[in-house]
mmCIF file of C-alpha atoms in Angstrom:
data_model
loop_
_atom_site.group_PDB
_atom_site.id
_atom_site.type_symbol
_atom_site.label_atom_id
_atom_site.label_comp_id
_atom_site.label_asym_id
_atom_site.label_seq_id
_atom_site.Cartn_x
_atom_site.Cartn_y
_atom_site.Cartn_z
ATOM 1 C CA MET Y 1 -192.772 70.656 -92.718
ATOM 2 C CA ALA Y 2 -189.569 68.856 -93.701
ATOM 3 C CA LYS Y 3 -189.878 65.166 -94.464
ATOM 4 C CA PRO Y 4 -188.137 62.843 -92.022
ATOM 5 C CA THR Y 5 -184.873 61.535 -93.451
ATOM 6 C CA ILE Y 6 -184.165 57.837 -93.464
ATOM 7 C CA LEU Y 7 -180.705 56.411 -94.030
ATOM 8 C CA LEU Y 8 -181.143 53.023 -95.701
ATOM 9 C CA ILE Y 9 -178.043 50.840 -95.566
ATOM 10 C CA GLU Y 10 -178.487 47.997 -98.039
ATOM 11 C CA SER Y 11 -175.861 46.442 -100.310
ATOM 12 C CA ASN Y 12 -178.275 44.897 -102.804
ATOM 13 C CA LYS Y 13 -179.098 47.642 -105.263
ATOM 14 C CA ILE Y 14 -182.431 46.241 -106.390
ATOM 15 C CA LEU Y 15 -183.700 45.802 -102.839
ATOM 16 C CA ALA Y 16 -182.356 49.223 -101.878
ATOM 17 C CA GLN Y 17 -184.273 50.892 -104.715
ATOM 18 C CA THR Y 18 -187.419 48.896 -103.916
ATOM 19 C CA TYR Y 19 -187.399 49.917 -100.263
ATOM 20 C CA GLN Y 20 -186.504 53.481 -101.230
ATOM 21 C CA THR Y 21 -189.476 53.761 -103.608
ATOM 22 C CA ALA Y 22 -191.897 52.400 -101.016
ATOM 23 C CA LEU Y 23 -190.615 54.699 -98.263
ATOM 24 C CA GLU Y 24 -190.542 57.790 -100.464
ATOM 25 C CA SER Y 25 -194.122 57.228 -101.517
ATOM 26 C CA ALA Y 26 -194.974 56.972 -97.804
ATOM 27 C CA GLY Y 27 -193.626 60.505 -97.384
ATOM 28 C CA TYR Y 28 -190.012 60.062 -96.327
ATOM 29 C CA LYS Y 29 -186.760 61.305 -97.768
ATOM 30 C CA VAL Y 30 -184.444 58.316 -98.248
ATOM 31 C CA ASP Y 31 -180.656 58.370 -98.497
ATOM 32 C CA LEU Y 32 -179.032 55.163 -99.684
ATOM 33 C CA ALA Y 33 -175.700 53.677 -98.630
ATOM 34 C CA ALA Y 34 -174.340 50.364 -99.921
ATOM 35 C CA ASN Y 35 -171.756 49.793 -97.203
ATOM 36 C CA ALA Y 36 -170.721 50.892 -93.724
ATOM 37 C CA GLN Y 37 -168.202 53.507 -94.859
ATOM 38 C CA ALA Y 38 -170.691 55.180 -97.191
ATOM 39 C CA ALA Y 39 -173.280 55.011 -94.414
ATOM 40 C CA ILE Y 40 -171.122 56.965 -91.975
ATOM 41 C CA ALA Y 41 -170.425 59.579 -94.633
ATOM 42 C CA GLY Y 42 -174.110 59.646 -95.510
ATOM 43 C CA ALA Y 43 -175.159 60.078 -91.885
ATOM 44 C CA ASP Y 44 -172.768 62.967 -91.513
ATOM 45 C CA GLU Y 45 -174.206 64.689 -94.555
ATOM 46 C CA GLY Y 46 -177.876 63.751 -94.339
ATOM 47 C CA ARG Y 47 -178.516 63.860 -90.574
ATOM 48 C CA PRO Y 48 -180.942 60.929 -90.554
ATOM 49 C CA ASP Y 49 -183.979 60.757 -88.305
ATOM 50 C CA LEU Y 50 -183.941 56.961 -88.554
ATOM 51 C CA VAL Y 51 -181.632 54.251 -89.877
ATOM 52 C CA ILE Y 52 -182.647 51.020 -91.602
ATOM 53 C CA LEU Y 53 -179.747 48.611 -91.567
ATOM 54 C CA GLU Y 54 -178.869 45.307 -93.247
ATOM 55 C CA LEU Y 55 -176.299 43.445 -91.160
ATOM 56 C CA GLU Y 56 -174.658 41.613 -94.067
ATOM 57 C CA LEU Y 57 -172.513 44.180 -95.795
ATOM 58 C CA ALA Y 58 -169.210 43.871 -97.640
ATOM 59 C CA ARG Y 59 -166.010 44.422 -95.659
ATOM 60 C CA HIS Y 60 -167.516 45.932 -92.493
ATOM 61 C CA ASN Y 61 -170.770 44.409 -91.250
ATOM 62 C CA GLY Y 62 -173.792 46.181 -89.809
ATOM 63 C CA ILE Y 63 -172.754 45.673 -86.202
ATOM 64 C CA GLU Y 64 -169.431 47.380 -86.861
ATOM 65 C CA PHE Y 65 -171.318 50.258 -88.434
ATOM 66 C CA LEU Y 66 -173.593 50.483 -85.386
ATOM 67 C CA TYR Y 67 -170.689 50.692 -82.981
ATOM 68 C CA GLU Y 68 -169.208 53.554 -84.939
ATOM 69 C CA PHE Y 69 -172.568 55.233 -85.455
ATOM 70 C CA ARG Y 70 -173.370 55.187 -81.751
ATOM 71 C CA SER Y 71 -169.966 56.550 -80.838
ATOM 72 C CA TYR Y 72 -171.060 59.962 -82.136
ATOM 73 C CA THR Y 73 -173.052 62.030 -79.617
ATOM 74 C CA ASP Y 74 -175.374 63.414 -82.301
ATOM 75 C CA TRP Y 75 -176.503 59.943 -83.327
ATOM 76 C CA GLN Y 76 -176.935 58.200 -80.012
ATOM 77 C CA SER Y 77 -180.699 58.569 -79.928
ATOM 78 C CA VAL Y 78 -181.451 57.992 -83.628
ATOM 79 C CA PRO Y 79 -183.739 54.954 -83.919
ATOM 80 C CA VAL Y 80 -182.270 51.988 -85.794
ATOM 81 C CA ILE Y 81 -184.338 49.270 -87.427
ATOM 82 C CA ILE Y 82 -182.472 46.193 -88.552
ATOM 83 C CA ASN Y 83 -183.889 44.734 -91.771
ATOM 84 C CA SER Y 84 -181.719 41.716 -92.400
ATOM 85 C CA SER Y 85 -181.571 38.411 -94.211
ATOM 86 C CA ILE Y 86 -180.089 36.922 -91.029
ATOM 87 C CA LYS Y 87 -182.724 35.279 -88.861
ATOM 88 C CA PRO Y 88 -183.252 37.081 -85.536
ATOM 89 C CA GLU Y 89 -182.802 33.868 -83.561
ATOM 90 C CA LYS Y 90 -179.224 33.724 -84.882
ATOM 91 C CA PHE Y 91 -178.669 36.756 -82.719
ATOM 92 C CA LEU Y 92 -180.065 35.282 -79.509
ATOM 93 C CA SER Y 93 -176.669 35.423 -77.904
ATOM 94 C CA SER Y 94 -176.364 39.033 -78.979
ATOM 95 C CA GLN Y 95 -179.769 40.325 -77.838
ATOM 96 C CA LYS Y 96 -178.052 42.265 -75.082
ATOM 97 C CA GLN Y 97 -175.619 43.637 -77.623
ATOM 98 C CA LEU Y 98 -178.468 44.827 -79.849
ATOM 99 C CA GLU Y 99 -180.163 46.512 -76.882
ATOM 100 C CA LEU Y 100 -176.938 48.237 -75.910
ATOM 101 C CA LEU Y 101 -176.585 49.455 -79.496
ATOM 102 C CA GLY Y 102 -180.082 50.904 -79.374
ATOM 103 C CA VAL Y 103 -181.688 48.702 -82.000
ATOM 104 C CA SER Y 104 -185.393 49.538 -81.886
ATOM 105 C CA ARG Y 105 -186.656 46.679 -83.980
ATOM 106 C CA TYR Y 106 -185.351 43.608 -85.785
ATOM 107 C CA LEU Y 107 -187.071 42.667 -89.039
ATOM 108 C CA TYR Y 108 -186.286 39.432 -90.880
ATOM 109 C CA LYS Y 109 -186.253 40.316 -94.584
ATOM 110 C CA LEU Y 110 -187.800 37.070 -95.756
ATOM 111 C CA ASN Y 111 -190.939 37.759 -93.697
ATOM 112 C CA ALA Y 112 -191.071 41.552 -93.495
ATOM 113 C CA SER Y 113 -193.220 42.998 -96.272
ATOM 114 C CA LEU Y 114 -192.944 46.566 -97.529
ATOM 115 C CA ASP Y 115 -196.071 47.395 -95.511
ATOM 116 C CA THR Y 116 -194.410 45.989 -92.380
ATOM 117 C CA LEU Y 117 -191.278 48.055 -92.950
ATOM 118 C CA VAL Y 118 -193.184 51.272 -93.635
ATOM 119 C CA ALA Y 119 -195.366 50.718 -90.534
ATOM 120 C CA ALA Y 120 -192.266 50.033 -88.414
ATOM 121 C CA VAL Y 121 -190.653 53.265 -89.588
ATOM 122 C CA ALA Y 122 -193.772 55.279 -88.810
ATOM 123 C CA SER Y 123 -194.058 53.732 -85.381
ATOM 124 C CA GLU Y 124 -190.404 54.287 -84.447
ATOM 125 C CA LEU Y 125 -190.413 57.906 -85.647
ATOM 126 C CA GLU Y 126 -193.560 58.603 -83.678
ATOM 127 C CA TYR Y 127 -192.045 57.058 -80.552
ATOM 128 C CA ALA Y 128 -188.830 59.023 -81.045
ATOM 129 C CA ALA Y 129 -190.787 62.287 -81.400
ATOM 130 C CA ILE Y 130 -192.707 61.629 -78.173
ATOM 131 C CA SER Y 131 -189.583 60.665 -76.279
ATOM 132 C CA HIS Y 132 -187.669 63.876 -77.092
ATOM 133 C CA MET M 1 -152.605 29.101 -109.328
ATOM 134 C CA VAL M 2 -154.894 28.152 -106.438
ATOM 135 C CA GLU M 3 -156.234 24.643 -106.865
ATOM 136 C CA ILE M 4 -159.096 22.930 -105.100
ATOM 137 C CA THR M 5 -157.836 20.276 -102.674
ATOM 138 C CA ASP M 6 -159.015 16.650 -102.824
ATOM 139 C CA ASN M 7 -160.660 17.079 -99.441
ATOM 140 C CA GLN M 8 -162.614 20.087 -100.691
ATOM 141 C CA LYS M 9 -163.722 18.081 -103.741
ATOM 142 C CA GLN M 10 -165.155 15.350 -101.499
ATOM 143 C CA ILE M 11 -167.406 17.703 -99.574
ATOM 144 C CA LEU M 12 -168.427 19.726 -102.628
ATOM 145 C CA PRO M 13 -172.091 18.721 -102.963
ATOM 146 C CA GLN M 14 -173.151 19.477 -99.389
ATOM 147 C CA ASN M 15 -171.120 22.625 -98.860
ATOM 148 C CA LEU M 16 -171.856 24.163 -102.203
ATOM 149 C CA LEU M 17 -175.569 23.364 -101.857
ATOM 150 C CA ALA M 18 -175.645 25.138 -98.490
ATOM 151 C CA GLN M 19 -174.004 28.180 -100.070
ATOM 152 C CA VAL M 20 -176.306 28.142 -103.097
ATOM 153 C CA ALA M 21 -179.375 27.793 -100.830
ATOM 154 C CA GLU M 22 -178.256 30.816 -98.827
ATOM 155 C CA ASP M 23 -177.683 32.891 -101.941
ATOM 156 C CA LEU M 24 -181.036 31.925 -103.466
ATOM 157 C CA LYS M 25 -182.768 33.860 -100.700
ATOM 158 C CA THR M 26 -181.730 37.148 -102.293
ATOM 159 C CA PRO M 27 -183.466 36.800 -105.678
ATOM 160 C CA LEU M 28 -186.509 35.297 -103.943
ATOM 161 C CA ILE M 29 -186.755 38.217 -101.513
ATOM 162 C CA GLN M 30 -186.274 40.591 -104.448
ATOM 163 C CA ILE M 31 -189.123 38.956 -106.374
ATOM 164 C CA THR M 32 -191.474 39.140 -103.380
ATOM 165 C CA ARG M 33 -190.731 42.772 -102.556
ATOM 166 C CA LEU M 34 -190.847 43.847 -106.204
ATOM 167 C CA GLY M 35 -194.248 42.199 -106.526
ATOM 168 C CA GLU M 36 -195.442 44.129 -103.464
ATOM 169 C CA LEU M 37 -194.051 47.335 -104.907
ATOM 170 C CA ALA M 38 -195.847 46.796 -108.218
ATOM 171 C CA ARG M 39 -199.129 46.449 -106.305
ATOM 172 C CA ARG M 40 -198.454 49.518 -104.118
ATOM 173 C CA GLU M 41 -197.030 51.774 -106.823
ATOM 174 C CA PRO M 42 -198.553 51.343 -110.294
ATOM 175 C CA SER M 43 -195.952 53.764 -111.674
ATOM 176 C CA ALA M 44 -193.209 51.350 -110.636
ATOM 177 C CA THR M 45 -194.835 48.301 -112.268
ATOM 178 C CA VAL M 46 -192.763 48.134 -115.448
ATOM 179 C CA THR M 47 -189.441 48.500 -113.624
ATOM 180 C CA SER M 48 -190.559 46.008 -110.997
ATOM 181 C CA LEU M 49 -191.529 43.446 -113.623
ATOM 182 C CA ASP M 50 -188.197 43.875 -115.426
ATOM 183 C CA ASN M 51 -186.325 43.392 -112.169
ATOM 184 C CA ILE M 52 -188.480 40.380 -111.286
ATOM 185 C CA ALA M 53 -187.530 38.805 -114.609
ATOM 186 C CA SER M 54 -183.854 39.525 -113.950
ATOM 187 C CA ALA M 55 -183.999 38.109 -110.418
ATOM 188 C CA SER M 56 -185.812 34.975 -111.635
ATOM 189 C CA GLN M 57 -183.230 34.413 -114.305
ATOM 190 C CA SER M 58 -180.428 34.823 -111.754
ATOM 191 C CA ALA M 59 -181.981 32.220 -109.494
ATOM 192 C CA VAL M 60 -182.537 29.725 -112.314
ATOM 193 C CA ARG M 61 -179.008 30.230 -113.680
ATOM 194 C CA LEU M 62 -177.498 29.692 -110.257
ATOM 195 C CA LEU M 63 -179.388 26.407 -109.902
ATOM 196 C CA ASP M 64 -178.482 25.293 -113.434
ATOM 197 C CA ASN M 65 -174.820 26.075 -112.921
ATOM 198 C CA TYR M 66 -174.796 24.296 -109.573
ATOM 199 C CA ALA M 67 -176.397 21.210 -111.171
ATOM 200 C CA LEU M 68 -173.756 21.327 -113.905
ATOM 201 C CA ALA M 69 -170.985 21.537 -111.288
ATOM 202 C CA LEU M 70 -172.362 18.375 -109.664
ATOM 203 C CA ARG M 71 -172.590 16.514 -112.973
ATOM 204 C CA LEU M 72 -169.058 17.520 -113.910
ATOM 205 C CA ALA M 73 -167.721 16.481 -110.504
ATOM 206 C CA ASP M 74 -168.994 12.981 -111.325
ATOM 207 C CA THR M 75 -167.580 12.939 -114.850
ATOM 208 C CA GLU M 76 -164.177 11.582 -115.723
ATOM 209 C CA PRO M 77 -162.122 14.234 -117.565
ATOM 210 C CA GLY M 78 -161.693 11.853 -120.495
ATOM 211 C CA ASP M 79 -165.477 11.570 -120.882
ATOM 212 C CA LEU M 80 -166.039 15.276 -121.308
ATOM 213 C CA THR M 81 -166.973 16.402 -124.810
ATOM 214 C CA VAL M 82 -164.495 18.992 -125.949
ATOM 215 C CA GLU M 83 -164.386 21.067 -129.089
ATOM 216 C CA LEU M 84 -162.588 23.964 -130.669
ATOM 217 C CA LEU M 85 -164.048 27.175 -129.338
ATOM 218 C CA SER M 86 -163.799 30.764 -130.392
ATOM 219 C CA VAL M 87 -163.274 32.526 -127.096
ATOM 220 C CA ARG M 88 -164.493 35.843 -128.486
ATOM 221 C CA ALA M 89 -167.789 34.266 -129.559
ATOM 222 C CA ILE M 90 -168.265 32.790 -126.096
ATOM 223 C CA MET M 91 -167.442 36.135 -124.512
ATOM 224 C CA ALA M 92 -170.003 37.893 -126.684
ATOM 225 C CA ASN M 93 -172.705 35.387 -125.664
ATOM 226 C CA ILE M 94 -171.845 35.682 -121.979
ATOM 227 C CA ALA M 95 -171.850 39.466 -122.081
ATOM 228 C CA HIS M 96 -175.249 39.415 -123.769
ATOM 229 C CA GLU M 97 -176.614 37.016 -121.148
ATOM 230 C CA VAL M 98 -175.284 38.901 -118.108
ATOM 231 C CA GLU M 99 -176.103 42.378 -119.421
ATOM 232 C CA PRO M 100 -179.708 42.572 -118.096
ATOM 233 C CA LEU M 101 -178.548 41.675 -114.582
ATOM 234 C CA ALA M 102 -175.740 44.204 -114.815
ATOM 235 C CA ALA M 103 -178.118 46.917 -116.000
ATOM 236 C CA SER M 104 -180.518 46.266 -113.119
ATOM 237 C CA HIS M 105 -177.615 46.706 -110.688
ATOM 238 C CA GLY M 106 -176.298 49.854 -112.333
ATOM 239 C CA VAL M 107 -173.207 48.098 -113.681
ATOM 240 C CA LYS M 108 -171.906 48.756 -117.168
ATOM 241 C CA LEU M 109 -170.498 45.711 -118.940
ATOM 242 C CA GLU M 110 -167.581 46.100 -121.321
ATOM 243 C CA LEU M 111 -166.071 43.532 -123.635
ATOM 244 C CA VAL M 112 -162.316 43.863 -124.124
ATOM 245 C CA ALA M 113 -160.913 41.428 -126.680
ATOM 246 C CA THR M 114 -158.480 42.930 -129.137
ATOM 247 C CA GLY M 115 -156.279 41.162 -131.632
ATOM 248 C CA LYS M 116 -156.437 37.695 -133.164
ATOM 249 C CA HIS M 117 -156.500 34.667 -130.918
ATOM 250 C CA ALA M 118 -156.252 30.985 -131.647
ATOM 251 C CA PRO M 119 -159.205 28.821 -130.660
ATOM 252 C CA VAL M 120 -159.185 26.902 -127.382
ATOM 253 C CA VAL M 121 -160.121 23.269 -126.786
ATOM 254 C CA ALA M 122 -162.688 22.942 -124.002
ATOM 255 C CA ASN M 123 -166.211 21.863 -123.119
ATOM 256 C CA ARG M 124 -168.384 24.722 -124.370
ATOM 257 C CA GLN M 125 -171.212 24.421 -121.837
ATOM 258 C CA ALA M 126 -168.857 24.203 -118.874
ATOM 259 C CA LEU M 127 -166.690 27.132 -119.911
ATOM 260 C CA ALA M 128 -169.689 29.328 -120.696
ATOM 261 C CA SER M 129 -171.460 28.382 -117.441
ATOM 262 C CA ALA M 130 -168.368 29.081 -115.376
ATOM 263 C CA LEU M 131 -167.895 32.515 -116.929
ATOM 264 C CA SER M 132 -171.584 33.310 -116.569
ATOM 265 C CA SER M 133 -171.720 32.173 -112.949
ATOM 266 C CA LEU M 134 -168.627 34.184 -112.105
ATOM 267 C CA GLY M 135 -169.821 37.286 -113.929
ATOM 268 C CA ARG M 136 -173.199 37.285 -112.193
ATOM 269 C CA SER M 137 -171.591 37.055 -108.761
ATOM 270 C CA LEU M 138 -169.209 39.858 -109.583
ATOM 271 C CA VAL M 139 -171.988 42.128 -110.845
ATOM 272 C CA GLU M 140 -173.611 41.880 -107.429
ATOM 273 C CA MET M 141 -170.267 42.257 -105.676
ATOM 274 C CA ILE M 142 -169.178 45.486 -107.295
ATOM 275 C CA SER M 143 -172.698 46.854 -107.094
ATOM 276 C CA ALA M 144 -172.735 46.126 -103.345
ATOM 277 C CA ASN M 145 -169.277 47.517 -102.715
ATOM 278 C CA ASN M 146 -169.847 50.850 -104.356
ATOM 279 C CA SER M 147 -172.406 53.512 -103.753
ATOM 280 C CA ALA M 148 -171.508 55.394 -106.945
ATOM 281 C CA ASP M 149 -174.114 55.496 -109.689
ATOM 282 C CA GLN M 150 -172.404 53.329 -112.234
ATOM 283 C CA GLN M 151 -169.648 50.808 -111.980
ATOM 284 C CA VAL M 152 -167.851 49.055 -114.824
ATOM 285 C CA LEU M 153 -167.238 45.331 -115.131
ATOM 286 C CA GLN M 154 -165.051 44.177 -118.006
ATOM 287 C CA LEU M 155 -165.015 40.767 -119.611
ATOM 288 C CA GLY M 156 -161.474 40.783 -120.889
ATOM 289 C CA LEU M 157 -159.205 38.593 -122.949
ATOM 290 C CA LYS M 158 -155.449 38.789 -123.208
ATOM 291 C CA LYS M 159 -152.577 36.624 -124.330
ATOM 292 C CA PHE M 160 -150.699 34.803 -121.628
ATOM 293 C CA GLY M 161 -147.607 32.907 -122.655
ATOM 294 C CA ALA M 162 -148.673 30.320 -125.210
ATOM 295 C CA GLY M 163 -152.302 30.619 -124.213
ATOM 296 C CA LEU M 164 -155.047 33.059 -123.301
ATOM 297 C CA GLU M 165 -156.337 34.534 -120.096
ATOM 298 C CA ILE M 166 -160.030 35.343 -119.954
ATOM 299 C CA GLY M 167 -161.629 36.946 -116.966
ATOM 300 C CA TRP M 168 -163.815 39.515 -115.328
ATOM 301 C CA TYR M 169 -162.161 42.774 -114.215
ATOM 302 C CA TRP M 170 -163.277 45.746 -112.138
ATOM 303 C CA GLN M 171 -162.033 48.990 -110.636
ATOM 304 C CA SER M 172 -161.911 48.684 -106.878
ATOM 305 C CA GLU M 173 -159.712 48.868 -103.815
ATOM 306 C CA VAL M 174 -161.018 45.388 -103.065
ATOM 307 C CA GLY M 175 -159.988 42.495 -105.250
ATOM 308 C CA VAL M 176 -160.222 38.763 -104.689
ATOM 309 C CA GLY M 177 -156.640 37.707 -104.080
ATOM 310 C CA THR M 178 -155.115 34.264 -103.758
ATOM 311 C CA ALA M 179 -155.406 34.175 -99.975
ATOM 312 C CA THR M 180 -159.016 35.350 -100.069
ATOM 313 C CA LEU M 181 -159.900 32.681 -102.627
ATOM 314 C CA ARG M 182 -158.140 29.959 -100.657
ATOM 315 C CA ARG M 183 -159.857 30.993 -97.408
ATOM 316 C CA GLY M 184 -163.168 31.277 -99.204
ATOM 317 C CA ARG M 185 -162.950 27.705 -100.501
ATOM 318 C CA ALA M 186 -162.400 26.437 -96.974
ATOM 319 C CA LEU M 187 -165.454 28.397 -95.795
ATOM 320 C CA VAL M 188 -167.941 27.313 -98.475
ATOM 321 C CA GLY M 189 -171.070 26.038 -96.757
ATOM 322 C CA LYS M 190 -169.766 27.055 -93.336
ATOM 323 C CA SER M 191 -169.878 30.813 -93.575
ATOM 324 C CA ARG M 192 -172.620 33.135 -94.785
ATOM 325 C CA GLN M 193 -169.951 35.227 -96.470
ATOM 326 C CA PRO M 194 -166.948 33.098 -97.484
ATOM 327 C CA LEU M 195 -165.456 36.034 -99.370
ATOM 328 C CA ALA M 196 -166.497 38.605 -96.778
ATOM 329 C CA SER M 197 -163.649 40.974 -97.552
ATOM 330 C CA ALA M 198 -164.878 41.291 -101.127
ATOM 331 C CA LEU M 199 -168.440 40.040 -101.355
ATOM 332 C CA SER M 200 -171.300 40.722 -98.999
ATOM 333 C CA SER M 201 -173.170 37.741 -100.423
ATOM 334 C CA ALA M 202 -173.814 36.003 -103.742
ATOM 335 C CA SER M 203 -170.423 34.374 -103.558
ATOM 336 C CA SER M 204 -171.754 30.902 -104.356
ATOM 337 C CA GLY M 205 -171.552 31.859 -108.028
ATOM 338 C CA VAL M 206 -167.777 32.246 -107.666
ATOM 339 C CA PHE M 207 -167.427 28.788 -106.128
ATOM 340 C CA VAL M 208 -169.793 27.157 -108.602
ATOM 341 C CA ALA M 209 -167.560 28.574 -111.350
ATOM 342 C CA ASP M 210 -164.538 27.343 -109.420
ATOM 343 C CA TYR M 211 -165.763 23.744 -109.299
ATOM 344 C CA ILE M 212 -166.948 23.716 -112.901
ATOM 345 C CA LEU M 213 -163.510 24.880 -114.000
ATOM 346 C CA ASP M 214 -161.797 22.319 -111.815
ATOM 347 C CA ALA M 215 -163.584 19.592 -113.792
ATOM 348 C CA LEU M 216 -161.990 21.052 -116.933
ATOM 349 C CA ASP M 217 -158.633 21.116 -115.191
ATOM 350 C CA TYR M 218 -158.703 24.898 -115.245
ATOM 351 C CA HIS M 219 -158.541 27.105 -112.157
ATOM 352 C CA LEU M 220 -159.661 30.538 -111.136
ATOM 353 C CA LYS M 221 -156.841 32.910 -110.403
ATOM 354 C CA PRO M 222 -156.514 36.548 -109.405
ATOM 355 C CA SER M 223 -155.509 38.649 -112.389
ATOM 356 C CA ARG M 224 -155.074 42.180 -113.675
ATOM 357 C CA LEU M 225 -156.005 43.863 -116.929
ATOM 358 C CA ALA M 226 -154.485 47.329 -117.295
ATOM 359 C CA ASN M 227 -155.307 48.946 -113.925
ATOM 360 C CA LEU M 228 -158.251 46.680 -113.157
ATOM 361 C CA LYS M 229 -158.308 43.777 -110.723
ATOM 362 C CA GLY M 230 -160.041 40.587 -111.642
ATOM 363 C CA LEU M 231 -160.561 36.853 -111.584
ATOM 364 C CA ALA M 232 -159.509 34.923 -114.660
ATOM 365 C CA ILE M 233 -158.950 31.533 -116.257
ATOM 366 C CA ARG M 234 -155.885 30.574 -118.257
ATOM 367 C CA LEU M 235 -156.775 28.600 -121.353
ATOM 368 C CA LYS M 236 -154.535 26.620 -123.624
ATOM 369 C CA THR M 237 -154.936 27.442 -127.264
ATOM 370 C CA SER M 238 -154.844 25.015 -130.146
ATOM 371 C CA GLN M 239 -151.383 25.661 -131.540
ATOM 372 C CA GLN M 240 -151.919 23.387 -134.519
ATOM 373 C CA LEU M 241 -154.814 25.477 -135.775
ATOM 374 C CA ALA M 242 -152.916 28.662 -135.042
ATOM 375 C CA LEU M 243 -150.355 27.625 -137.600
ATOM 376 C CA ILE M 244 -152.924 27.059 -140.365
#
């Protein structure tokens, strides 16, 4: 059975490689993208089953990526987990926006361990499989 | 040349501290996650420990450079100790210091300093700290802006008029131009990403360098070296020694 593919959008190379190693050892295939443009190209090529997204990216931020990502029919139901260094309460005014963009979960990087991230991915993929 | 305004100098400590505090989160998160990875994946322990060391050093350097910027802001220019400096020797030391960080981010450092150059008169610690602070920020910037396996960051030196221009240069569509730098200075401490068009984070190192240089009466400026964009400092050389 093919491994689920995760698109990890993270501009910090060290963190990206750390998350990638943890997720790959948990049984996933992980494609990395350092910015929004590379992420769109990566999604087109890799057909992700789930996206992990940092909101703070260079030039175009994560929200801009999400708007573009969700504009494609093929990607409208792909689960998205935000894993960001921005505190979730900073987005209180944009909770509705995150729901509309189909964000499944919001993890605050400072608090979210590797175990938390891996468990979140497993949970969201399982839910997505049941829902479709 | 894009100088720091008097108003910006007055609010330096608070704004720059806010920016530095924000940027310190990154190495601290790195250290925590790398530690977790080392426990989960014994095969990744050596790499994790190397990256932990690099992240720790980045955090400590950022704090040291910030503290230096504060001390210099309180120092009268006439009270600064200055000496004759070989710019090439300083460049070699900086490249050596920044190299581990660059390697951990997949960035290749190159030193470009051809020809003979007269010494400059400056405060050694301040000039070295400014270049180091700037270089570290730019390593993270070009690493974050590019998904390609290896990027190149050059520490370059060239003649400029009667003096020298020393700076960091990289290949990218995105540079840090005069307008970006000016806007960034106004946003220090107020925005998570003062140089958002160029840097996703870690920009406090650029502004720490900026304020250190201002104390030396030098200023960061956008620059080019061959086909590379960059940020550089113009230094006056000691013409008397050049004649000897």
